[in-house]
Structure formats: structure tokens, C-alpha cells
Amino acid sequence: MPLFLTERDVAALLTMDEALAAVEEAFRLQGLGRADNHPRQRPRLEHSLLQVMPAAVPGMGFGLKAYTVASGGVRFVVLLWDEETGDLQAVIEAAHLGQMRTGAASGVATKALARSDAATVGIFGTGTQAPTQLEAVCAVRPIEHVWAYSSTPRHRRRFAARMTERLGVPVQAVDAPRAVVAEADVVITITKASQPLFDGDWLPPGAHVNAAGSNRPAAREIDARTVERANLVTIDDLAQGRIEAGDLLAAERAGALDWDDVLELGQVVAGKAAGRRDDEAITLFESLGVAIEDVAVARRVYQRALASGVGQPLPRTILG
């Protein structure tokens, strides 16, 4: 019978190491042409929005993430089905799951594309998605120092103190965007910005950028110069990117990007395409958040729930 898992269940069951392993495997299968990801759909009413993201991943089954954006806030759920029988297996509250899988995607990209000796991070954004971004990057690289910026001084100071304690790595709140980028081996953007957060000419040679906050055509966190300077531009899903990757769509309009030059991260993870060419190269991962990530992480949570007896059984119905 299906299992219902709450936010608390997910937080207790899912570690970053597990999320990283699950997302990396999903990207590997995508790179091999075996995972089937479908772009986000956004049906609208006058004052609210439903967003739906389906995918099929071999060995992990069928899954669908749906979430509403309305006056009551944002509410996330993931459904999992068995790939052989079609039975509904799990209904999972998915706000924390989404934070973990988004962070894990940046971690996988950093593992695949950043310099092996990358030791410094600059992060724009200190909201609910930011902690898992840092956690994932620190899990795959020997990070020694972090610079953090948001437009609200109190928020960035509080974030820096909390993450220093959580990660055991010095996180320093800074007062200007240039201070985030100037010495960073890895740059993370995880905001709701509609205008670029920094000048691409500020990036030092060898930097890797995870642009993880923009998944709307009108949203932008990085400028066309950042895209132009990148020796390698990757994305989590090309079809979805052509619809909603505001950073890359703006760069295309500025003549700084040809979509034929953009690789899916899965191609690099699967060994089908080369990653970083040398220590001086600048690399970019445009992270939109895709359904194969949700399916992979939700499957890992479901398997752990079964093994540990966590969750509430739902009534058996015609759904499974």
C-alpha cells in the first residue's frame, strides 16, 4: 500500500550524501539517454499557479512533483509510482526534499566541473535554498572559506553565523557583490533576482559558477559577460532551458550564447562529453531544477522509509 511521508520524515531520512548520490545517478542516466525528463508546466488562474514536473528514471520509477503558488504560500508534493506495476507507492511532502535536491545538483556540478583544489566559495542569496547549496559544495570540495552576500545586512550576518557553526567552515558576510566573486573558486547564485548580481569580468580565471536561482524567462542572476567568458556552459535539461532559463535566454539575445554549444550536465557525468579543459577555464552550470532530481531523491527517501519503518500507510485503493 502507498506510504505518506511528512516533511519531518524527509528531514530525518535524507542526508546530503544520499541526495548527492541519487542526483548524480539521475544525471548519469540522463546522459546515457535513459532517463526521461519533461519540462515544468505552469497552468495559471488569476491569483494562483500550479507547477507540475514529471519524469521517468529506470530503477527509480515514475515520479511527479507538483506545487502550488497562492495566497497560502508554496506547497510541494512528490508522487512516486512503481515502474513495473504502475502502483502508487508514495506521497511525499517535498519542500525540504526540493531544497536538498537543488543543493545536490550544484554539488554534482561542482564535483564534475570545478577545479579539484577549489577551496573558496562566494554565495549570493541567504534564503531557504542557500544552506543546502553550501552544504553540497562543501561535501565535494575541500572548502576553507566562504563569502556570503544578500541585500539585507541582517540576513547575511545571521546566515554567515549559522552556516559557520553548521559546516565548520568560516562563512563571512560581505557588504558588496564584488567581494563575493573576486577570490572565489566556486560562485553560487541562489536568489530571485531579475537583474544580474555581478559583473562577469569580476570572475577570476578557473572559477566555476552554479547559477541556481533563475527558472523563469524574466529572471536573471548572471550577465551575458559571465556566459560569454565561460569556456563550458552546462544545464540540467536543454528542453526546459529553452523555455525558462532567463540567464541563458538573455545571453542568447545579446549574442553571447549559441544553444548548440550548451551541454547537459548529464553528458559530462556520464562521460559522454568532456568537462573542464584546464585550471584556467571558467565553467558554468545553469540549474533550473528538474524532475529527474525529484524522482531520484524521493526514491531514496522512500527506500529508507521502508527499511526503517517510517511513514504512514495510506488506504489501498485502485491506485495501488
mmCIF file of C-alpha atoms in Angstrom:
data_model
loop_
_atom_site.group_PDB
_atom_site.id
_atom_site.type_symbol
_atom_site.label_atom_id
_atom_site.label_comp_id
_atom_site.label_asym_id
_atom_site.label_seq_id
_atom_site.Cartn_x
_atom_site.Cartn_y
_atom_site.Cartn_z
ATOM 1 C CA MET A 1 0.000 0.000 0.000
ATOM 2 C CA PRO A 2 1.171 3.588 -0.568
ATOM 3 C CA LEU A 3 3.203 5.416 2.076
ATOM 4 C CA PHE A 4 2.699 9.019 3.179
ATOM 5 C CA LEU A 5 5.857 10.834 4.302
ATOM 6 C CA THR A 6 5.875 14.219 6.012
ATOM 7 C CA GLU A 7 8.452 16.998 5.944
ATOM 8 C CA ARG A 8 9.708 15.772 9.292
ATOM 9 C CA ASP A 9 10.099 12.245 7.909
ATOM 10 C CA VAL A 10 12.088 13.501 4.928
ATOM 11 C CA ALA A 11 14.389 15.597 7.130
ATOM 12 C CA ALA A 12 15.070 12.595 9.346
ATOM 13 C CA LEU A 13 15.727 10.184 6.471
ATOM 14 C CA LEU A 14 17.641 12.219 3.873
ATOM 15 C CA THR A 15 21.306 13.170 4.223
ATOM 16 C CA MET A 16 23.215 15.328 1.767
ATOM 17 C CA ASP A 17 25.475 12.403 0.874
ATOM 18 C CA GLU A 18 22.402 10.380 -0.098
ATOM 19 C CA ALA A 19 20.952 13.279 -2.081
ATOM 20 C CA LEU A 20 24.245 13.777 -3.930
ATOM 21 C CA ALA A 21 24.478 10.086 -4.839
ATOM 22 C CA ALA A 22 20.860 9.967 -6.023
ATOM 23 C CA VAL A 23 21.077 13.131 -8.146
ATOM 24 C CA GLU A 24 24.415 12.109 -9.655
ATOM 25 C CA GLU A 25 22.942 8.771 -10.719
ATOM 26 C CA ALA A 26 19.907 10.504 -12.241
ATOM 27 C CA PHE A 27 22.167 12.789 -14.273
ATOM 28 C CA ARG A 28 24.289 9.814 -15.343
ATOM 29 C CA LEU A 29 21.202 8.012 -16.632
ATOM 30 C CA GLN A 30 20.050 11.172 -18.383
ATOM 31 C CA GLY A 31 23.461 11.493 -20.025
ATOM 32 C CA LEU A 32 23.146 7.921 -21.280
ATOM 33 C CA GLY A 33 19.756 8.755 -22.796
ATOM 34 C CA ARG A 34 17.860 6.507 -20.402
ATOM 35 C CA ALA A 35 16.081 8.968 -18.087
ATOM 36 C CA ASP A 36 13.023 10.791 -19.443
ATOM 37 C CA ASN A 37 12.640 14.335 -18.060
ATOM 38 C CA HIS A 38 9.771 16.633 -19.040
ATOM 39 C CA PRO A 39 9.899 20.420 -18.623
ATOM 40 C CA ARG A 40 7.922 22.204 -15.942
ATOM 41 C CA GLN A 41 4.319 23.078 -16.822
ATOM 42 C CA ARG A 42 2.676 26.157 -15.280
ATOM 43 C CA PRO A 43 -1.137 26.308 -15.571
ATOM 44 C CA ARG A 44 -2.439 29.555 -14.076
ATOM 45 C CA LEU A 45 -5.526 31.085 -12.554
ATOM 46 C CA GLU A 46 -5.980 34.749 -11.759
ATOM 47 C CA HIS A 47 -4.326 34.659 -8.333
ATOM 48 C CA SER A 48 -2.551 31.322 -8.203
ATOM 49 C CA LEU A 49 -0.283 28.950 -10.083
ATOM 50 C CA LEU A 50 0.208 25.187 -10.306
ATOM 51 C CA GLN A 51 3.609 23.866 -11.390
ATOM 52 C CA VAL A 52 3.957 20.235 -12.486
ATOM 53 C CA MET A 53 7.170 18.302 -13.249
ATOM 54 C CA PRO A 54 7.028 14.637 -14.394
ATOM 55 C CA ALA A 55 9.885 12.216 -15.103
ATOM 56 C CA ALA A 56 10.733 8.552 -15.505
ATOM 57 C CA VAL A 57 14.069 7.180 -14.317
ATOM 58 C CA PRO A 58 14.948 3.482 -14.790
ATOM 59 C CA GLY A 59 15.373 1.713 -11.494
ATOM 60 C CA MET A 60 13.685 4.616 -9.708
ATOM 61 C CA GLY A 61 10.259 4.561 -11.341
ATOM 62 C CA PHE A 62 7.844 7.247 -12.401
ATOM 63 C CA GLY A 63 7.517 10.419 -10.407
ATOM 64 C CA LEU A 64 5.806 13.743 -10.453
ATOM 65 C CA LYS A 65 6.393 16.860 -8.404
ATOM 66 C CA ALA A 66 3.546 19.342 -8.168
ATOM 67 C CA TYR A 67 3.395 22.575 -6.242
ATOM 68 C CA THR A 68 1.014 25.473 -5.889
ATOM 69 C CA VAL A 69 1.906 29.136 -5.500
ATOM 70 C CA ALA A 70 -1.019 31.008 -3.963
ATOM 71 C CA SER A 71 -2.037 33.259 -1.091
ATOM 72 C CA GLY A 72 -1.393 30.408 1.343
ATOM 73 C CA GLY A 73 2.247 30.144 0.275
ATOM 74 C CA VAL A 74 4.008 27.415 -1.711
ATOM 75 C CA ARG A 75 3.069 23.765 -1.145
ATOM 76 C CA PHE A 76 5.107 20.901 -2.608
ATOM 77 C CA VAL A 77 4.295 17.215 -3.066
ATOM 78 C CA VAL A 78 6.023 14.351 -4.887
ATOM 79 C CA LEU A 79 4.220 11.229 -6.059
ATOM 80 C CA LEU A 80 6.091 8.004 -6.837
ATOM 81 C CA TRP A 81 4.850 5.056 -8.895
ATOM 82 C CA ASP A 82 6.298 1.587 -9.433
ATOM 83 C CA GLU A 83 7.733 1.308 -12.947
ATOM 84 C CA GLU A 84 6.617 -2.323 -13.400
ATOM 85 C CA THR A 85 3.119 -2.397 -11.888
ATOM 86 C CA GLY A 86 2.133 1.268 -12.108
ATOM 87 C CA ASP A 87 1.109 1.179 -8.422
ATOM 88 C CA LEU A 88 1.240 4.412 -6.473
ATOM 89 C CA GLN A 89 3.964 3.883 -3.872
ATOM 90 C CA ALA A 90 4.429 7.170 -2.052
ATOM 91 C CA VAL A 91 3.005 10.623 -1.424
ATOM 92 C CA ILE A 92 5.793 12.820 -0.027
ATOM 93 C CA GLU A 93 5.713 16.357 1.322
ATOM 94 C CA ALA A 94 8.543 17.912 -0.631
ATOM 95 C CA ALA A 95 9.686 21.371 0.468
ATOM 96 C CA HIS A 96 12.776 20.056 2.271
ATOM 97 C CA LEU A 97 13.273 17.420 -0.407
ATOM 98 C CA GLY A 98 13.366 20.199 -3.011
ATOM 99 C CA GLN A 99 15.947 22.174 -1.064
ATOM 100 C CA MET A 100 18.140 19.101 -0.757
ATOM 101 C CA ARG A 101 17.930 18.079 -4.394
ATOM 102 C CA THR A 102 18.621 21.629 -5.606
ATOM 103 C CA GLY A 103 21.691 21.803 -3.409
ATOM 104 C CA ALA A 104 22.750 18.342 -4.539
ATOM 105 C CA ALA A 105 22.526 19.354 -8.207
ATOM 106 C CA SER A 106 25.003 22.172 -7.557
ATOM 107 C CA GLY A 107 27.171 19.717 -5.656
ATOM 108 C CA VAL A 108 27.199 17.268 -8.564
ATOM 109 C CA ALA A 109 28.039 20.092 -10.984
ATOM 110 C CA THR A 110 30.839 21.294 -8.713
ATOM 111 C CA LYS A 111 32.232 17.773 -8.459
ATOM 112 C CA ALA A 112 32.158 17.409 -12.257
ATOM 113 C CA LEU A 113 33.323 20.882 -13.271
ATOM 114 C CA ALA A 114 35.136 22.831 -10.546
ATOM 115 C CA ARG A 115 38.894 22.619 -10.055
ATOM 116 C CA SER A 116 39.838 19.712 -7.820
ATOM 117 C CA ASP A 117 41.610 22.114 -5.432
ATOM 118 C CA ALA A 118 38.735 24.616 -5.242
ATOM 119 C CA ALA A 119 38.806 25.946 -1.685
ATOM 120 C CA THR A 120 36.781 29.181 -1.648
ATOM 121 C CA VAL A 121 33.111 29.893 -2.309
ATOM 122 C CA GLY A 122 31.139 33.067 -2.897
ATOM 123 C CA ILE A 123 27.368 32.832 -2.498
ATOM 124 C CA PHE A 124 24.656 35.307 -3.438
ATOM 125 C CA GLY A 125 21.455 34.655 -1.504
ATOM 126 C CA THR A 126 20.853 33.643 2.091
ATOM 127 C CA GLY A 127 17.288 32.329 1.967
ATOM 128 C CA THR A 128 15.834 28.860 2.474
ATOM 129 C CA GLN A 129 17.626 27.351 -0.527
ATOM 130 C CA ALA A 130 21.075 28.707 0.326
ATOM 131 C CA PRO A 131 22.138 26.364 3.177
ATOM 132 C CA THR A 132 21.945 23.190 1.093
ATOM 133 C CA GLN A 133 23.886 24.857 -1.720
ATOM 134 C CA LEU A 134 26.821 25.417 0.620
ATOM 135 C CA GLU A 135 26.441 22.044 2.283
ATOM 136 C CA ALA A 136 26.602 20.220 -1.052
ATOM 137 C CA VAL A 137 29.598 22.155 -2.378
ATOM 138 C CA CYS A 138 31.472 21.639 0.903
ATOM 139 C CA ALA A 139 30.754 17.903 0.617
ATOM 140 C CA VAL A 140 32.537 17.602 -2.749
ATOM 141 C CA ARG A 141 35.407 20.090 -2.441
ATOM 142 C CA PRO A 142 37.850 20.989 0.385
ATOM 143 C CA ILE A 143 36.273 24.385 1.088
ATOM 144 C CA GLU A 144 38.193 26.609 3.510
ATOM 145 C CA HIS A 145 36.380 29.961 3.271
ATOM 146 C CA VAL A 146 33.012 31.320 2.121
ATOM 147 C CA TRP A 147 31.871 34.881 1.358
ATOM 148 C CA ALA A 148 28.110 35.457 1.575
ATOM 149 C CA TYR A 149 26.006 38.376 0.348
ATOM 150 C CA SER A 150 22.359 39.348 0.352
ATOM 151 C CA SER A 151 20.825 42.786 0.029
ATOM 152 C CA THR A 152 19.753 42.756 3.705
ATOM 153 C CA PRO A 153 22.762 43.064 6.066
ATOM 154 C CA ARG A 154 20.969 41.396 8.985
ATOM 155 C CA HIS A 155 20.100 38.376 6.860
ATOM 156 C CA ARG A 156 23.618 37.844 5.555
ATOM 157 C CA ARG A 157 25.167 38.196 9.014
ATOM 158 C CA ARG A 158 22.727 35.701 10.502
ATOM 159 C CA PHE A 159 23.298 33.273 7.629
ATOM 160 C CA ALA A 160 27.080 33.541 7.996
ATOM 161 C CA ALA A 161 26.970 32.779 11.703
ATOM 162 C CA ARG A 162 24.566 29.867 11.291
ATOM 163 C CA MET A 163 26.480 28.257 8.411
ATOM 164 C CA THR A 164 29.870 28.700 10.086
ATOM 165 C CA GLU A 165 28.559 26.669 13.009
ATOM 166 C CA ARG A 166 26.798 24.124 10.811
ATOM 167 C CA LEU A 167 29.643 23.431 8.366
ATOM 168 C CA GLY A 168 32.720 24.137 10.474
ATOM 169 C CA VAL A 169 33.947 26.431 7.687
ATOM 170 C CA PRO A 170 34.403 30.215 8.104
ATOM 171 C CA VAL A 171 31.489 31.965 6.368
ATOM 172 C CA GLN A 172 31.981 35.729 6.140
ATOM 173 C CA ALA A 173 29.180 38.198 5.438
ATOM 174 C CA VAL A 174 30.356 40.853 2.972
ATOM 175 C CA ASP A 175 28.937 44.238 2.053
ATOM 176 C CA ALA A 176 29.476 44.314 -1.713
ATOM 177 C CA PRO A 177 28.878 41.886 -4.603
ATOM 178 C CA ARG A 178 32.436 42.216 -5.891
ATOM 179 C CA ALA A 179 33.767 40.832 -2.598
ATOM 180 C CA VAL A 180 31.751 37.646 -3.189
ATOM 181 C CA VAL A 181 33.290 36.943 -6.567
ATOM 182 C CA ALA A 182 36.815 38.349 -6.607
ATOM 183 C CA GLU A 183 38.630 35.425 -4.958
ATOM 184 C CA ALA A 184 36.022 32.669 -5.249
ATOM 185 C CA ASP A 185 36.854 29.322 -6.830
ATOM 186 C CA VAL A 186 33.134 28.487 -6.829
ATOM 187 C CA VAL A 187 30.382 31.111 -7.186
ATOM 188 C CA ILE A 188 26.786 30.257 -6.278
ATOM 189 C CA THR A 189 23.737 32.371 -7.098
ATOM 190 C CA ILE A 190 20.525 31.279 -5.370
ATOM 191 C CA THR A 191 18.212 34.306 -5.433
ATOM 192 C CA LYS A 192 15.010 35.569 -7.040
ATOM 193 C CA ALA A 193 16.829 38.323 -8.895
ATOM 194 C CA SER A 194 15.575 39.759 -12.152
ATOM 195 C CA GLN A 195 18.837 41.615 -12.861
ATOM 196 C CA PRO A 196 22.432 40.271 -12.846
ATOM 197 C CA LEU A 197 24.049 40.124 -9.429
ATOM 198 C CA PHE A 198 27.641 40.757 -10.521
ATOM 199 C CA ASP A 199 29.809 41.725 -13.470
ATOM 200 C CA GLY A 200 31.157 38.701 -15.328
ATOM 201 C CA ASP A 201 34.524 40.408 -15.699
ATOM 202 C CA TRP A 202 34.981 40.081 -11.925
ATOM 203 C CA LEU A 203 35.246 36.282 -12.141
ATOM 204 C CA PRO A 204 38.804 35.052 -11.571
ATOM 205 C CA PRO A 205 40.325 32.553 -14.032
ATOM 206 C CA GLY A 206 39.399 28.983 -13.157
ATOM 207 C CA ALA A 207 36.134 29.843 -11.410
ATOM 208 C CA HIS A 208 33.095 27.591 -11.552
ATOM 209 C CA VAL A 209 29.608 29.157 -11.366
ATOM 210 C CA ASN A 210 26.427 27.449 -10.159
ATOM 211 C CA ALA A 211 23.553 29.706 -11.256
ATOM 212 C CA ALA A 212 20.727 28.052 -9.340
ATOM 213 C CA GLY A 213 18.009 30.622 -8.695
ATOM 214 C CA SER A 214 16.639 31.507 -12.130
ATOM 215 C CA ASN A 215 13.918 29.316 -13.650
ATOM 216 C CA ARG A 216 11.742 31.977 -15.258
ATOM 217 C CA PRO A 217 12.337 33.677 -18.617
ATOM 218 C CA ALA A 218 12.362 37.100 -16.984
ATOM 219 C CA ALA A 219 14.676 36.096 -14.117
ATOM 220 C CA ARG A 220 18.409 36.799 -14.288
ATOM 221 C CA GLU A 221 21.247 36.252 -11.835
ATOM 222 C CA ILE A 222 24.253 36.338 -14.169
ATOM 223 C CA ASP A 223 25.039 38.681 -17.043
ATOM 224 C CA ALA A 224 25.820 37.914 -20.657
ATOM 225 C CA ARG A 225 29.518 38.555 -19.974
ATOM 226 C CA THR A 226 29.612 35.670 -17.492
ATOM 227 C CA VAL A 227 28.129 33.382 -20.133
ATOM 228 C CA GLU A 228 30.487 34.740 -22.779
ATOM 229 C CA ARG A 229 33.553 34.122 -20.595
ATOM 230 C CA ALA A 230 32.515 30.572 -19.740
ATOM 231 C CA ASN A 231 34.569 28.027 -21.666
ATOM 232 C CA LEU A 232 31.919 25.432 -20.874
ATOM 233 C CA VAL A 233 28.205 26.096 -20.325
ATOM 234 C CA THR A 234 26.111 23.250 -18.919
ATOM 235 C CA ILE A 235 22.472 22.943 -17.892
ATOM 236 C CA ASP A 236 20.333 20.314 -16.209
ATOM 237 C CA ASP A 237 17.892 19.980 -19.147
ATOM 238 C CA LEU A 238 18.157 21.643 -22.543
ATOM 239 C CA ALA A 239 14.461 21.454 -23.434
ATOM 240 C CA GLN A 240 13.483 23.068 -20.162
ATOM 241 C CA GLY A 241 16.249 25.635 -20.549
ATOM 242 C CA ARG A 242 14.921 26.911 -23.848
ATOM 243 C CA ILE A 243 11.647 27.683 -22.064
ATOM 244 C CA GLU A 244 12.704 29.131 -18.722
ATOM 245 C CA ALA A 245 16.468 29.728 -18.385
ATOM 246 C CA GLY A 246 16.351 33.513 -18.126
ATOM 247 C CA ASP A 247 20.134 33.782 -17.765
ATOM 248 C CA LEU A 248 20.824 31.923 -20.993
ATOM 249 C CA LEU A 249 17.893 33.330 -22.961
ATOM 250 C CA ALA A 250 19.165 36.847 -22.240
ATOM 251 C CA ALA A 251 22.691 35.831 -23.216
ATOM 252 C CA GLU A 252 21.371 34.417 -26.478
ATOM 253 C CA ARG A 253 19.592 37.686 -27.251
ATOM 254 C CA ALA A 254 22.854 39.549 -26.560
ATOM 255 C CA GLY A 255 24.747 37.314 -28.976
ATOM 256 C CA ALA A 256 26.804 35.734 -26.156
ATOM 257 C CA LEU A 257 25.354 32.217 -26.407
ATOM 258 C CA ASP A 258 24.634 29.624 -29.068
ATOM 259 C CA TRP A 259 22.397 26.874 -27.708
ATOM 260 C CA ASP A 260 24.292 24.344 -29.838
ATOM 261 C CA ASP A 261 27.283 24.908 -27.544
ATOM 262 C CA VAL A 262 25.371 24.150 -24.322
ATOM 263 C CA LEU A 263 25.784 20.678 -22.801
ATOM 264 C CA GLU A 264 23.507 18.873 -20.411
ATOM 265 C CA LEU A 265 25.366 18.172 -17.179
ATOM 266 C CA GLY A 266 24.406 14.521 -17.516
ATOM 267 C CA GLN A 267 26.589 14.209 -20.597
ATOM 268 C CA VAL A 268 29.625 15.176 -18.511
ATOM 269 C CA VAL A 269 28.626 12.988 -15.563
ATOM 270 C CA ALA A 270 28.120 10.002 -17.888
ATOM 271 C CA GLY A 271 31.497 10.553 -19.587
ATOM 272 C CA LYS A 272 29.884 11.351 -22.907
ATOM 273 C CA ALA A 273 31.339 14.862 -23.035
ATOM 274 C CA ALA A 274 34.478 16.486 -21.664
ATOM 275 C CA GLY A 275 34.261 18.751 -18.644
ATOM 276 C CA ARG A 276 36.785 21.365 -17.527
ATOM 277 C CA ARG A 277 39.631 21.698 -20.025
ATOM 278 C CA ASP A 278 42.242 23.210 -17.677
ATOM 279 C CA ASP A 279 42.691 25.087 -14.407
ATOM 280 C CA GLU A 280 42.221 28.487 -16.067
ATOM 281 C CA ALA A 281 38.875 27.671 -17.690
ATOM 282 C CA ILE A 282 35.644 29.193 -16.398
ATOM 283 C CA THR A 283 32.737 26.742 -16.178
ATOM 284 C CA LEU A 284 29.030 27.404 -15.700
ATOM 285 C CA PHE A 285 26.136 25.236 -14.559
ATOM 286 C CA GLU A 286 22.663 26.679 -15.142
ATOM 287 C CA SER A 287 20.454 24.867 -12.647
ATOM 288 C CA LEU A 288 16.725 25.107 -13.266
ATOM 289 C CA GLY A 289 15.622 22.236 -11.044
ATOM 290 C CA VAL A 290 14.332 19.241 -12.997
ATOM 291 C CA ALA A 291 12.013 16.347 -12.282
ATOM 292 C CA ILE A 292 14.598 13.569 -12.542
ATOM 293 C CA GLU A 293 16.263 15.079 -9.471
ATOM 294 C CA ASP A 294 12.995 14.923 -7.542
ATOM 295 C CA VAL A 295 12.322 11.326 -8.589
ATOM 296 C CA ALA A 296 15.823 10.196 -7.669
ATOM 297 C CA VAL A 297 15.847 11.786 -4.227
ATOM 298 C CA ALA A 298 12.247 10.827 -3.474
ATOM 299 C CA ARG A 299 13.036 7.208 -4.362
ATOM 300 C CA ARG A 300 15.974 7.243 -1.957
ATOM 301 C CA VAL A 301 13.755 8.660 0.806
ATOM 302 C CA TYR A 302 11.050 6.056 0.123
ATOM 303 C CA GLN A 303 13.550 3.194 0.253
ATOM 304 C CA ARG A 304 14.951 4.417 3.558
ATOM 305 C CA ALA A 305 11.437 4.849 4.947
ATOM 306 C CA LEU A 306 10.591 1.251 4.115
ATOM 307 C CA ALA A 307 13.805 0.000 5.699
ATOM 308 C CA SER A 308 13.301 1.982 8.909
ATOM 309 C CA GLY A 309 9.519 1.702 9.295
ATOM 310 C CA VAL A 310 8.933 5.436 8.950
ATOM 311 C CA GLY A 311 5.782 6.923 7.423
ATOM 312 C CA GLN A 312 2.036 6.451 7.464
ATOM 313 C CA PRO A 313 0.416 3.729 5.313
ATOM 314 C CA LEU A 314 -2.372 5.038 3.117
ATOM 315 C CA PRO A 315 -5.514 3.017 2.351
ATOM 316 C CA ARG A 316 -5.197 0.551 -0.501
ATOM 317 C CA THR A 317 -7.274 1.753 -3.455
ATOM 318 C CA ILE A 318 -7.377 1.283 -7.204
ATOM 319 C CA LEU A 319 -4.209 3.437 -7.279
ATOM 320 C CA GLY A 320 -2.162 0.652 -5.702
#
